[in-house]
Coordinates of C-alpha atoms and ligand atoms in Angstrom, one line a residue:
M1 CA 0.0 0.0 0.0
T2 CA 1.3 3.5 -0.9
R3 CA 2.1 5.8 2.0
T4 CA 2.4 9.6 1.8
D5 CA 2.4 12.6 4.1
V6 CA -0.6 14.6 2.7
I7 CA -3.3 13.7 0.3
I8 CA -5.2 16.6 -1.3
V9 CA -8.6 15.6 -2.6
G10 CA -9.4 17.9 -5.6
A11 CA -7.2 19.8 -8.1
G12 CA -9.3 22.9 -8.2
P13 CA -7.7 26.3 -7.2
A14 CA -7.5 25.5 -3.5
G15 CA -6.0 22.1 -4.0
L16 CA -3.4 23.3 -6.5
M17 CA -2.4 26.3 -4.4
L18 CA -2.1 24.0 -1.3
A19 CA 0.1 21.6 -3.3
A20 CA 2.5 24.3 -4.3
E21 CA 2.7 25.9 -0.9
L22 CA 3.3 22.4 0.7
R23 CA 6.2 21.9 -1.7
L24 CA 7.7 25.2 -0.7
A25 CA 7.5 24.0 2.9
G26 CA 9.3 20.8 2.0
V27 CA 6.3 18.4 2.0
R28 CA 5.5 16.1 -0.9
P29 CA 1.7 16.0 -1.3
L30 CA -0.3 13.7 -3.5
V31 CA -3.2 15.4 -5.3
L32 CA -6.0 13.1 -6.4
E33 CA -8.5 14.6 -8.9
R34 CA -11.4 12.7 -10.2
K35 CA -11.6 14.4 -13.5
P36 CA -9.2 13.2 -16.2
Q37 CA -8.7 16.7 -17.6
R38 CA -8.7 20.2 -16.3
R39 CA -12.2 21.7 -16.3
D40 CA -13.3 23.8 -19.2
I41 CA -16.6 25.0 -18.0
P42 CA -16.3 28.7 -17.1
K43 CA -16.6 29.6 -13.4
A44 CA -14.9 32.7 -11.9
G45 CA -14.1 35.5 -14.2
G46 CA -11.5 37.1 -12.0
L47 CA -9.4 37.1 -8.9
G48 CA -9.3 39.8 -6.3
G49 CA -8.5 40.9 -2.8
Q50 CA -5.7 40.0 -0.4
I51 CA -4.6 37.0 -2.4
L52 CA -3.1 39.3 -5.1
E53 CA -0.8 40.8 -2.5
L54 CA 0.2 37.3 -1.4
L55 CA 0.9 36.3 -5.0
R56 CA 3.1 39.4 -5.3
Y57 CA 4.9 38.4 -2.1
R58 CA 5.6 34.9 -3.8
G59 CA 6.9 36.6 -6.9
L60 CA 4.0 35.3 -9.0
L61 CA 1.8 38.4 -9.6
E62 CA 3.5 39.4 -12.9
R63 CA 2.9 36.0 -14.3
F64 CA -0.8 36.2 -13.3
E65 CA -1.2 39.7 -14.7
A66 CA 0.4 38.6 -18.0
A67 CA -2.2 35.8 -18.3
C68 CA -5.2 38.2 -17.9
T69 CA -7.7 38.2 -20.7
G70 CA -8.2 42.0 -20.8
P71 CA -7.0 45.2 -19.4
V72 CA -7.3 45.5 -15.6
P73 CA -10.8 46.8 -15.2
P74 CA -11.6 50.2 -13.5
P75 CA -11.7 49.7 -9.8
R76 CA -15.5 49.2 -9.4
F77 CA -16.8 46.2 -7.6
P78 CA -20.4 45.0 -7.6
F79 CA -21.7 44.8 -4.1
G80 CA -25.3 43.6 -3.6
G81 CA -26.7 45.4 -6.6
V82 CA -24.8 48.7 -6.0
H83 CA -21.2 49.5 -6.8
L84 CA -18.2 50.1 -4.7
D85 CA -16.8 52.8 -6.9
F86 CA -13.1 53.4 -6.3
T87 CA -12.4 55.3 -9.5
Q88 CA -11.8 58.5 -7.6
L89 CA -9.1 57.0 -5.3
A90 CA -5.5 57.0 -6.4
D91 CA -4.8 53.9 -4.2
P92 CA -8.0 51.8 -4.1
P93 CA -8.2 49.4 -1.2
L94 CA -9.4 46.5 -3.4
H95 CA -7.8 45.2 -6.6
A96 CA -9.0 42.6 -9.0
L97 CA -7.6 40.8 -12.1
P98 CA -9.8 39.8 -15.0
L99 CA -8.3 36.3 -14.9
P100 CA -10.8 33.6 -15.9
Q101 CA -10.7 30.5 -13.7
Q102 CA -9.5 28.2 -16.5
Q103 CA -6.4 30.4 -16.9
L104 CA -6.0 30.6 -13.1
E105 CA -6.1 26.8 -12.8
Q106 CA -3.6 26.5 -15.6
L107 CA -1.2 28.9 -13.8
L108 CA -1.6 27.1 -10.5
D109 CA -1.1 23.8 -12.1
D110 CA 2.1 25.0 -13.8
R111 CA 3.3 26.3 -10.5
A112 CA 2.6 23.0 -8.7
G113 CA 4.3 21.2 -11.5
E114 CA 7.4 23.3 -11.4
L115 CA 7.6 22.5 -7.7
A116 CA 7.3 18.8 -8.5
A117 CA 4.0 18.2 -6.8
E118 CA 2.4 14.9 -7.9
I119 CA -1.1 15.3 -9.4
R120 CA -3.1 12.3 -10.4
R121 CA -6.0 13.1 -12.6
G122 CA -8.8 10.6 -13.2
H123 CA -8.3 9.3 -9.7
E124 CA -11.5 9.6 -7.6
V125 CA -11.5 9.3 -3.9
T126 CA -14.3 7.0 -2.9
G127 CA -13.9 6.7 0.9
I128 CA -11.8 7.8 3.9
S129 CA -11.3 6.5 7.4
Q130 CA -9.0 7.8 10.0
D131 CA -7.5 6.7 13.3
D132 CA -5.1 8.5 15.7
T133 CA -2.1 8.0 13.5
A134 CA -3.2 8.0 9.9
V135 CA -5.9 8.3 7.3
T136 CA -6.7 5.6 4.8
V137 CA -8.0 6.8 1.5
D138 CA -9.9 4.6 -1.1
V139 CA -9.2 5.6 -4.6
L140 CA -10.7 4.6 -7.9
G141 CA -8.1 5.1 -10.6
P142 CA -8.0 4.3 -14.3
D143 CA -6.5 0.9 -13.5
G144 CA -9.0 0.1 -10.7
P145 CA -9.3 0.6 -7.0
Y146 CA -6.4 1.1 -4.7
Q147 CA -5.6 2.5 -1.2
V148 CA -3.2 5.2 0.0
V149 CA -2.3 5.9 3.6
A150 CA -1.5 9.5 4.6
R151 CA -0.8 11.4 7.8
Y152 CA -3.3 14.0 6.8
V153 CA -6.0 14.5 4.1
V154 CA -7.2 17.9 3.0
G155 CA -10.6 18.0 1.3
C156 CA -10.3 20.6 -1.4
D157 CA -13.1 18.9 -3.2
G158 CA -15.5 21.8 -3.7
A159 CA -19.1 22.7 -2.7
R160 CA -20.4 19.1 -2.6
S161 CA -17.4 17.9 -0.6
R162 CA -17.6 14.2 0.2
V163 CA -14.5 14.5 2.4
R164 CA -16.6 16.8 4.6
D165 CA -19.4 14.2 4.8
W166 CA -17.0 11.4 5.5
A167 CA -15.5 13.4 8.4
A168 CA -19.1 14.1 9.6
I169 CA -18.4 17.9 9.6
P170 CA -21.7 19.8 9.6
F171 CA -22.2 22.4 6.8
P172 CA -25.0 24.6 8.0
G173 CA -26.4 27.3 5.9
I174 CA -29.0 28.2 3.3
T175 CA -29.5 28.4 -0.4
Y176 CA -31.1 31.6 -1.6
P177 CA -33.8 31.1 -4.3
E178 CA -31.9 33.3 -6.8
V179 CA -29.8 32.5 -9.8
N180 CA -27.0 34.8 -11.2
R181 CA -26.2 34.4 -14.9
L182 CA -23.0 36.0 -16.1
A183 CA -21.7 36.5 -19.6
Q184 CA -18.9 38.1 -21.5
V185 CA -20.2 39.0 -25.0
T186 CA -19.5 41.0 -28.1
L187 CA -22.4 43.2 -29.1
P188 CA -23.5 43.4 -32.8
D189 CA -23.2 46.7 -34.7
E190 CA -27.0 47.3 -34.4
V191 CA -26.5 47.9 -30.6
T192 CA -24.8 51.2 -29.9
V193 CA -22.5 51.5 -26.9
D194 CA -22.6 55.1 -25.8
G195 CA -19.5 56.9 -24.3
N196 CA -20.9 56.5 -20.8
G197 CA -21.5 52.8 -21.2
D198 CA -25.2 52.9 -21.9
L199 CA -26.6 50.6 -24.5
D200 CA -29.0 51.7 -27.3
V201 CA -31.0 48.7 -28.3
P202 CA -33.1 49.0 -31.5
G203 CA -36.8 48.5 -30.8
F204 CA -36.3 49.0 -27.1
G205 CA -34.3 52.1 -26.3
T206 CA -31.6 52.9 -23.8
I207 CA -30.4 50.4 -21.1
S208 CA -28.3 52.3 -18.5
A209 CA -24.8 51.3 -17.7
G210 CA -24.5 49.7 -14.2
F211 CA -27.5 48.1 -12.7
T212 CA -31.1 48.1 -13.8
R213 CA -33.7 46.8 -11.3
T214 CA -37.1 45.7 -12.5
D215 CA -40.0 43.8 -11.0
H216 CA -38.4 40.6 -12.4
G217 CA -34.9 40.9 -11.2
L218 CA -31.6 42.7 -11.6
F219 CA -29.7 43.4 -14.9
G220 CA -26.1 44.6 -14.9
I221 CA -23.7 45.8 -17.7
G222 CA -20.0 46.3 -17.3
S223 CA -18.4 48.0 -20.3
S224 CA -15.2 49.8 -21.2
P225 CA -15.3 53.0 -23.3
G226 CA -15.1 52.3 -27.0
S227 CA -15.3 48.5 -26.7
R228 CA -18.1 46.3 -28.0
A229 CA -17.1 43.6 -25.6
V230 CA -19.2 43.9 -22.4
S231 CA -20.0 41.9 -19.3
L232 CA -23.7 41.2 -18.7
Y233 CA -25.4 39.7 -15.8
T234 CA -28.9 38.9 -14.5
I235 CA -30.1 37.9 -11.1
E236 CA -33.6 36.4 -10.9
D237 CA -35.6 34.7 -8.1
E238 CA -35.5 31.0 -9.0
S239 CA -35.4 27.9 -6.9
T240 CA -33.7 25.5 -9.4
E241 CA -30.6 23.8 -8.0
Y242 CA -28.2 23.9 -10.9
D243 CA -25.1 21.8 -11.1
D244 CA -22.0 24.0 -11.7
D245 CA -20.7 21.4 -14.1
V246 CA -23.7 21.8 -16.5
P247 CA -22.8 24.7 -18.8
M248 CA -25.1 27.7 -19.4
T249 CA -26.2 28.3 -22.9
M250 CA -26.8 31.5 -25.0
P251 CA -30.6 30.9 -25.3
E252 CA -30.7 30.5 -21.5
L253 CA -28.9 33.9 -21.1
Q254 CA -31.1 35.7 -23.6
D255 CA -34.3 34.3 -22.1
S256 CA -33.2 35.5 -18.7
I257 CA -32.4 39.0 -20.0
H258 CA -35.8 39.0 -21.7
R259 CA -37.6 38.0 -18.5
V260 CA -35.8 40.7 -16.4
L261 CA -35.8 43.6 -18.9
G262 CA -38.6 42.7 -21.2
A263 CA -36.2 43.2 -24.1
W264 CA -34.4 40.9 -26.5
L265 CA -30.8 42.0 -26.4
P266 CA -28.9 41.0 -29.6
V267 CA -25.6 39.4 -28.9
A268 CA -23.0 38.6 -31.6
E269 CA -20.7 36.2 -29.8
A270 CA -20.2 35.0 -26.2
T271 CA -16.7 34.3 -24.9
R272 CA -17.9 33.2 -21.5
L273 CA -21.3 32.0 -20.2
S274 CA -21.8 30.9 -16.6
R275 CA -24.3 30.6 -13.8
F276 CA -24.0 30.9 -10.1
T277 CA -26.5 30.0 -7.3
F278 CA -26.2 31.9 -4.0
K279 CA -25.5 29.8 -0.9
A280 CA -24.4 30.9 2.5
C281 CA -22.8 27.8 4.2
Q282 CA -19.8 27.4 6.4
A283 CA -18.3 24.2 7.8
E284 CA -18.7 24.1 11.6
R285 CA -15.1 22.8 11.9
Y286 CA -12.3 23.1 9.3
R287 CA -10.5 20.2 11.0
D288 CA -11.6 16.8 12.3
G289 CA -8.6 14.9 13.5
R290 CA -6.4 14.2 10.5
I291 CA -8.9 15.5 8.0
L292 CA -9.0 19.2 7.1
L293 CA -11.1 21.3 4.7
A294 CA -10.2 24.2 2.5
G295 CA -11.8 26.3 -0.3
D296 CA -15.5 25.7 -1.3
A297 CA -15.5 22.5 0.8
A298 CA -15.3 24.8 3.8
H299 CA -17.4 27.8 2.8
L300 CA -19.9 29.0 0.2
F301 CA -20.7 32.7 0.1
P302 CA -23.9 34.3 -1.3
A303 CA -22.1 36.8 -3.7
T304 CA -19.6 36.5 -6.5
G305 CA -16.0 37.8 -6.5
V306 CA -14.8 36.6 -3.1
A307 CA -14.6 32.8 -2.9
L308 CA -11.3 32.3 -4.6
N309 CA -9.7 34.9 -2.4
A310 CA -10.9 33.0 0.7
G311 CA -10.1 29.5 -0.6
L312 CA -6.6 30.3 -1.8
L313 CA -5.8 32.1 1.4
D314 CA -7.0 29.0 3.3
A315 CA -4.4 27.0 1.4
V316 CA -1.6 29.4 2.2
N317 CA -2.5 29.5 5.9
L318 CA -2.8 25.7 6.2
A319 CA 0.3 24.6 4.2
W320 CA 3.1 25.8 6.5
K321 CA 1.2 24.6 9.6
L322 CA 0.8 21.1 8.2
A323 CA 4.5 21.2 7.2
A324 CA 5.6 22.2 10.7
D325 CA 3.5 19.4 12.2
L326 CA 4.8 16.8 9.7
H327 CA 8.4 17.9 10.4
G328 CA 7.8 17.6 14.1
R329 CA 8.4 21.3 14.7
A330 CA 4.8 22.5 15.4
P331 CA 4.2 24.0 18.8
A332 CA 1.1 22.5 20.6
G333 CA -2.1 23.7 19.0
L334 CA -0.5 25.2 15.9
L335 CA -2.6 23.1 13.5
D336 CA -5.8 24.1 15.3
T337 CA -5.1 27.7 14.6
Y338 CA -5.9 26.9 11.0
H339 CA -9.6 26.6 12.0
G340 CA -9.3 29.5 14.4
E341 CA -7.9 31.9 11.8
R342 CA -9.6 30.8 8.6
H343 CA -13.0 30.2 10.1
L344 CA -12.8 33.7 11.4
A345 CA -11.8 34.9 7.9
G346 CA -14.7 33.0 6.4
A347 CA -17.1 34.4 8.9
R348 CA -16.0 38.0 7.9
T349 CA -16.6 37.2 4.3
M350 CA -20.0 35.6 5.2
L351 CA -20.9 38.8 7.0
H352 CA -20.5 41.1 4.1
T353 CA -21.8 38.7 1.5
R354 CA -25.0 38.2 3.6
A355 CA -25.3 42.0 3.8
Q356 CA -25.1 41.9 0.0
V357 CA -28.1 39.6 0.0
A358 CA -30.1 42.0 2.1
L359 CA -29.1 44.9 -0.2
R360 CA -29.8 43.0 -3.4
R361 CA -33.0 41.1 -2.7
G362 CA -35.5 43.6 -1.4
H363 CA -38.0 45.0 -3.8
D364 CA -40.1 47.2 -1.5
P365 CA -39.6 50.9 -0.6
A366 CA -37.7 49.9 2.6
A367 CA -35.1 48.0 0.5
E368 CA -34.9 50.9 -1.9
A369 CA -34.2 53.2 1.1
L370 CA -31.5 50.8 2.4
R371 CA -29.8 50.9 -1.0
A372 CA -30.1 54.7 -1.2
V373 CA -28.6 55.2 2.3
F374 CA -25.8 52.7 1.6
T375 CA -25.0 54.3 -1.7
E376 CA -24.9 57.7 -0.1
L377 CA -22.6 56.6 2.7
L378 CA -20.2 55.2 0.0
T379 CA -19.7 58.6 -1.5
D380 CA -17.5 59.4 1.5
E381 CA -13.9 58.1 1.3
Q382 CA -13.6 56.6 4.7
P383 CA -16.6 54.2 4.6
L384 CA -15.7 53.4 1.0
R385 CA -12.2 52.4 2.0
R386 CA -13.5 50.4 4.9
M387 CA -15.9 48.4 2.7
G388 CA -13.1 47.8 0.2
A389 CA -10.8 46.5 3.0
L390 CA -13.6 44.2 4.3
V391 CA -14.3 42.8 0.8
A392 CA -10.5 42.4 0.1
G393 CA -10.0 40.8 3.5
T394 CA -7.1 43.2 4.2
D395 CA -8.7 44.4 7.5
L396 CA -8.4 40.9 8.9
R397 CA -6.3 40.5 12.1
Y398 CA -5.8 36.9 13.3
P399 CA -6.0 36.5 17.0
M400 CA -2.5 36.1 18.5
P401 CA -1.6 34.6 21.9
G402 CA -0.4 36.7 24.8
T403 CA -2.1 39.3 27.0
E404 CA -1.3 42.4 24.9
P405 CA 0.0 41.4 21.5
H406 CA 1.6 44.2 19.5
P407 CA -1.0 45.9 17.3
L408 CA 0.8 44.5 14.2
A409 CA 0.6 40.9 15.4
G410 CA -1.8 38.9 13.3
T411 CA -1.9 41.4 10.5
F412 CA -0.4 41.0 7.0
A413 CA 3.2 42.2 7.0
P414 CA 3.6 45.6 5.3
D415 CA 5.9 45.6 2.3
L416 CA 8.7 47.7 3.8
T417 CA 11.7 48.7 1.7
L418 CA 14.7 47.2 3.5
H419 CA 18.3 48.5 3.3
T420 CA 20.7 45.6 4.2
D421 CA 24.5 45.1 3.9
Q422 CA 23.7 43.2 0.7
G423 CA 21.7 45.9 -0.9
V424 CA 18.0 47.0 -1.0
T425 CA 15.3 44.4 -0.7
S426 CA 11.7 44.3 0.6
V427 CA 9.4 42.2 2.8
A428 CA 7.7 41.0 -0.4
E429 CA 11.1 39.7 -1.8
L430 CA 11.9 38.0 1.5
S431 CA 8.5 36.2 1.3
H432 CA 9.2 34.5 -2.1
A433 CA 10.5 31.3 -0.4
A434 CA 7.7 31.1 2.2
R435 CA 10.1 30.7 5.1
P436 CA 9.6 32.4 8.4
V437 CA 11.7 35.5 8.8
L438 CA 12.9 37.3 12.0
L439 CA 13.4 40.8 10.8
D440 CA 15.6 43.0 13.0
L441 CA 14.9 46.6 12.0
A442 CA 16.7 48.2 15.0
G443 CA 20.0 46.4 15.3
R444 CA 19.0 44.5 18.4
P445 CA 21.2 41.4 18.8
E446 CA 19.5 40.3 22.0
L447 CA 16.3 39.9 20.1
R448 CA 18.0 38.2 17.1
E449 CA 19.4 35.8 19.7
L450 CA 15.9 34.7 20.5
A451 CA 15.8 32.9 17.2
R452 CA 19.1 31.1 17.6
E453 CA 17.5 27.8 18.6
W454 CA 15.3 27.9 15.4
H455 CA 18.2 28.9 13.1
D456 CA 17.5 25.9 10.8
R457 CA 13.9 27.1 10.2
V458 CA 13.8 30.8 10.6
D459 CA 15.8 33.2 8.4
V460 CA 17.2 36.0 10.6
R461 CA 17.7 39.3 8.7
T462 CA 18.9 42.7 9.8
A463 CA 17.8 45.7 7.9
K464 CA 17.0 49.4 8.1
T465 CA 13.8 50.9 7.0
D466 CA 12.2 54.3 6.9
E467 CA 9.7 54.9 9.7
R468 CA 10.1 51.4 11.2
P469 CA 6.8 50.1 12.6
A470 CA 8.5 47.9 15.2
D471 CA 12.0 47.0 16.2
V472 CA 11.6 43.4 15.3
L473 CA 9.0 41.5 13.3
L474 CA 8.6 37.7 13.2
I475 CA 6.9 37.1 9.8
R476 CA 5.2 33.8 9.2
P477 CA 5.4 32.0 5.8
D478 CA 1.9 33.3 5.0
A479 CA 3.3 36.8 5.4
H480 CA 1.3 37.4 8.6
I481 CA 3.1 38.8 11.6
A482 CA 3.4 36.3 14.4
W483 CA 5.1 38.6 16.9
A484 CA 6.6 42.1 17.0
A485 CA 8.8 44.0 19.5
A486 CA 7.6 47.6 19.8
V487 CA 10.0 50.4 19.0
G488 CA 12.4 50.8 21.9
E489 CA 10.7 48.1 24.0
Ligands
FAD1 C1 -20.4 30.8 -12.4 C2 -19.5 31.0 -11.2 C3 -18.8 32.2 -11.1 C4 -17.9 32.4 -10.1 N1 -17.3 33.6 -10.0 C5 -16.4 33.8 -9.1 C6 -15.7 35.0 -9.0 O1 -15.8 35.9 -9.9 N2 -14.7 35.1 -8.1 C7 -14.5 34.1 -7.2 O2 -13.6 34.3 -6.3 N3 -15.1 33.0 -7.2 C8 -16.1 32.8 -8.1 N4 -16.7 31.6 -8.2 C9 -16.4 30.5 -7.2 C10 -15.2 29.7 -7.6 O3 -15.3 29.2 -8.8 C11 -15.0 28.7 -6.5 O4 -14.9 29.3 -5.3 C12 -13.7 27.8 -6.8 O5 -13.8 27.0 -7.9 C13 -13.5 26.9 -5.5 O6 -12.3 26.3 -5.7 P1 -12.0 24.9 -4.9 O7 -10.7 24.5 -5.3 O8 -12.3 25.1 -3.5 O9 -13.1 23.9 -5.4 P2 -13.5 23.4 -6.9 O10 -13.0 24.4 -7.9 O11 -14.9 23.0 -6.9 O12 -12.6 22.1 -7.1 C14 -12.9 20.9 -6.5 C15 -12.2 19.8 -7.3 O13 -12.3 18.6 -6.5 C16 -12.6 17.6 -7.4 N5 -13.3 16.5 -6.7 C17 -14.5 16.5 -6.1 N6 -14.7 15.3 -5.4 C18 -13.6 14.6 -5.6 C19 -13.3 13.2 -5.2 N7 -14.2 12.5 -4.5 N8 -12.1 12.7 -5.6 C20 -11.2 13.5 -6.3 N9 -11.5 14.7 -6.8 C21 -12.7 15.3 -6.4 C22 -13.5 18.2 -8.5 O14 -13.5 17.5 -9.7 C23 -12.8 19.6 -8.6 O15 -11.8 19.6 -9.6 C24 -17.7 31.3 -9.2 C25 -18.3 30.1 -9.3 C26 -19.2 29.9 -10.3 C27 -19.9 28.6 -10.4

């Protein structure tokens, strides 16, 4: 029987990211994916939030940007049928890349491959059992059934996770009776795209840019000046439970637009057609013994644009903790902080996506008033920035042990420019290798000395920076600050 350290069930974005991060941490995972080939049904159209900063810290962002299908869109983000409009801000708090999920999975697959992670496609996990020392996984591969024994199994097997069921982890929540249809299309010449993004449709008239709300649902247009390629979307009340693996068709989109707007919108060509049902579910526990959950297996949010950020960051948070445990270097309780930190992150995302449901769904004057008040508040910079940070997940601070942790402890490390004896570097550059770093910014040998007993696993660096936020920072592999010594402490 084959033995391995970690089995990852599912080669979607969360599983592939986890595989790469585990390889960086010196662990050899085995990824088992039931589908023989990568998926070609469109899902996410983009990637945004804190994960982009993490990818930059890994030295990967340029590669991801280069793979984008279009120009980086104006910093406007749909939020429950209104827009968070960052176009007036020079430094928006939320960034997004128009990177369709197929391209994202290709990039993550390439990265996992470069790091020599083993991915077996066409190998379906059909059962799991665990005891105190190991997990036994039943697999159905192209040559028949076999078993693998691992020290840990991570269920990255998506919304209908069977790993979650086998571990008997409850997944409470609700499905909203709404369906969101999304499309990227090219409009034919007969439809005029005005300079402000409005559409003039023959036989119907003008459809305003942004959102149009009717008695039958919500219609949205995202366009760039001068381009006939636009994003369209509808949201309608509908109780059908669609399978994400069943593609949406052009007639389905056009029927939906007709129901919502009462207009037939001519479309020349569609480059992307997809459908999304709104669920709000979160696993009660992200860990049961030797079985862990990440990505959609752990959470489903009732809004688009946030799930990948959450799922990929789960993987980044989990990988180095699993590796520390497997290398026998984890302090007691470290692996349980995965649930503590990422369940909290998921709950924050649930909070604002549920608020989006309330903003989006109401059709009465009270709901109109809520949207009007919310929109008015967002014309002020401070609340707009705060909402941007909430959606991006950049306002998250993981709880850290100790009575009075430094205010930076638990936050994402700022990208300080660092002047060292070897030249200029940065926190982002130091994070490429995903190793913990003790960063002495004040020339304090007695604090560097604290890391002496971990010299084989913590890189100790001395540097100077302008306006140092602390004398010493201990930065974890996921770029969060584990501990900081206050200036002059
Ligand atoms: C139409 C649509 C639009 C979306 N838009 C956005 C967006 O704009 N932004 C965003 O962030 N998110 C978006 N999402 C959500 C995003 O697609 C998911 O969050 C993401 O795919 C989750 O990744 P994952 O790796 O957790 O799971 P998945 O991508 O679902 O991958 C799970 C993998 O596990 C495999 N698997 C399952 N069971 C087994 C088994 N027993 N054995 C072996 N393998 C198994 C599956 O075949 C699959 O490959 C959208 C989703 C849809 C449907």
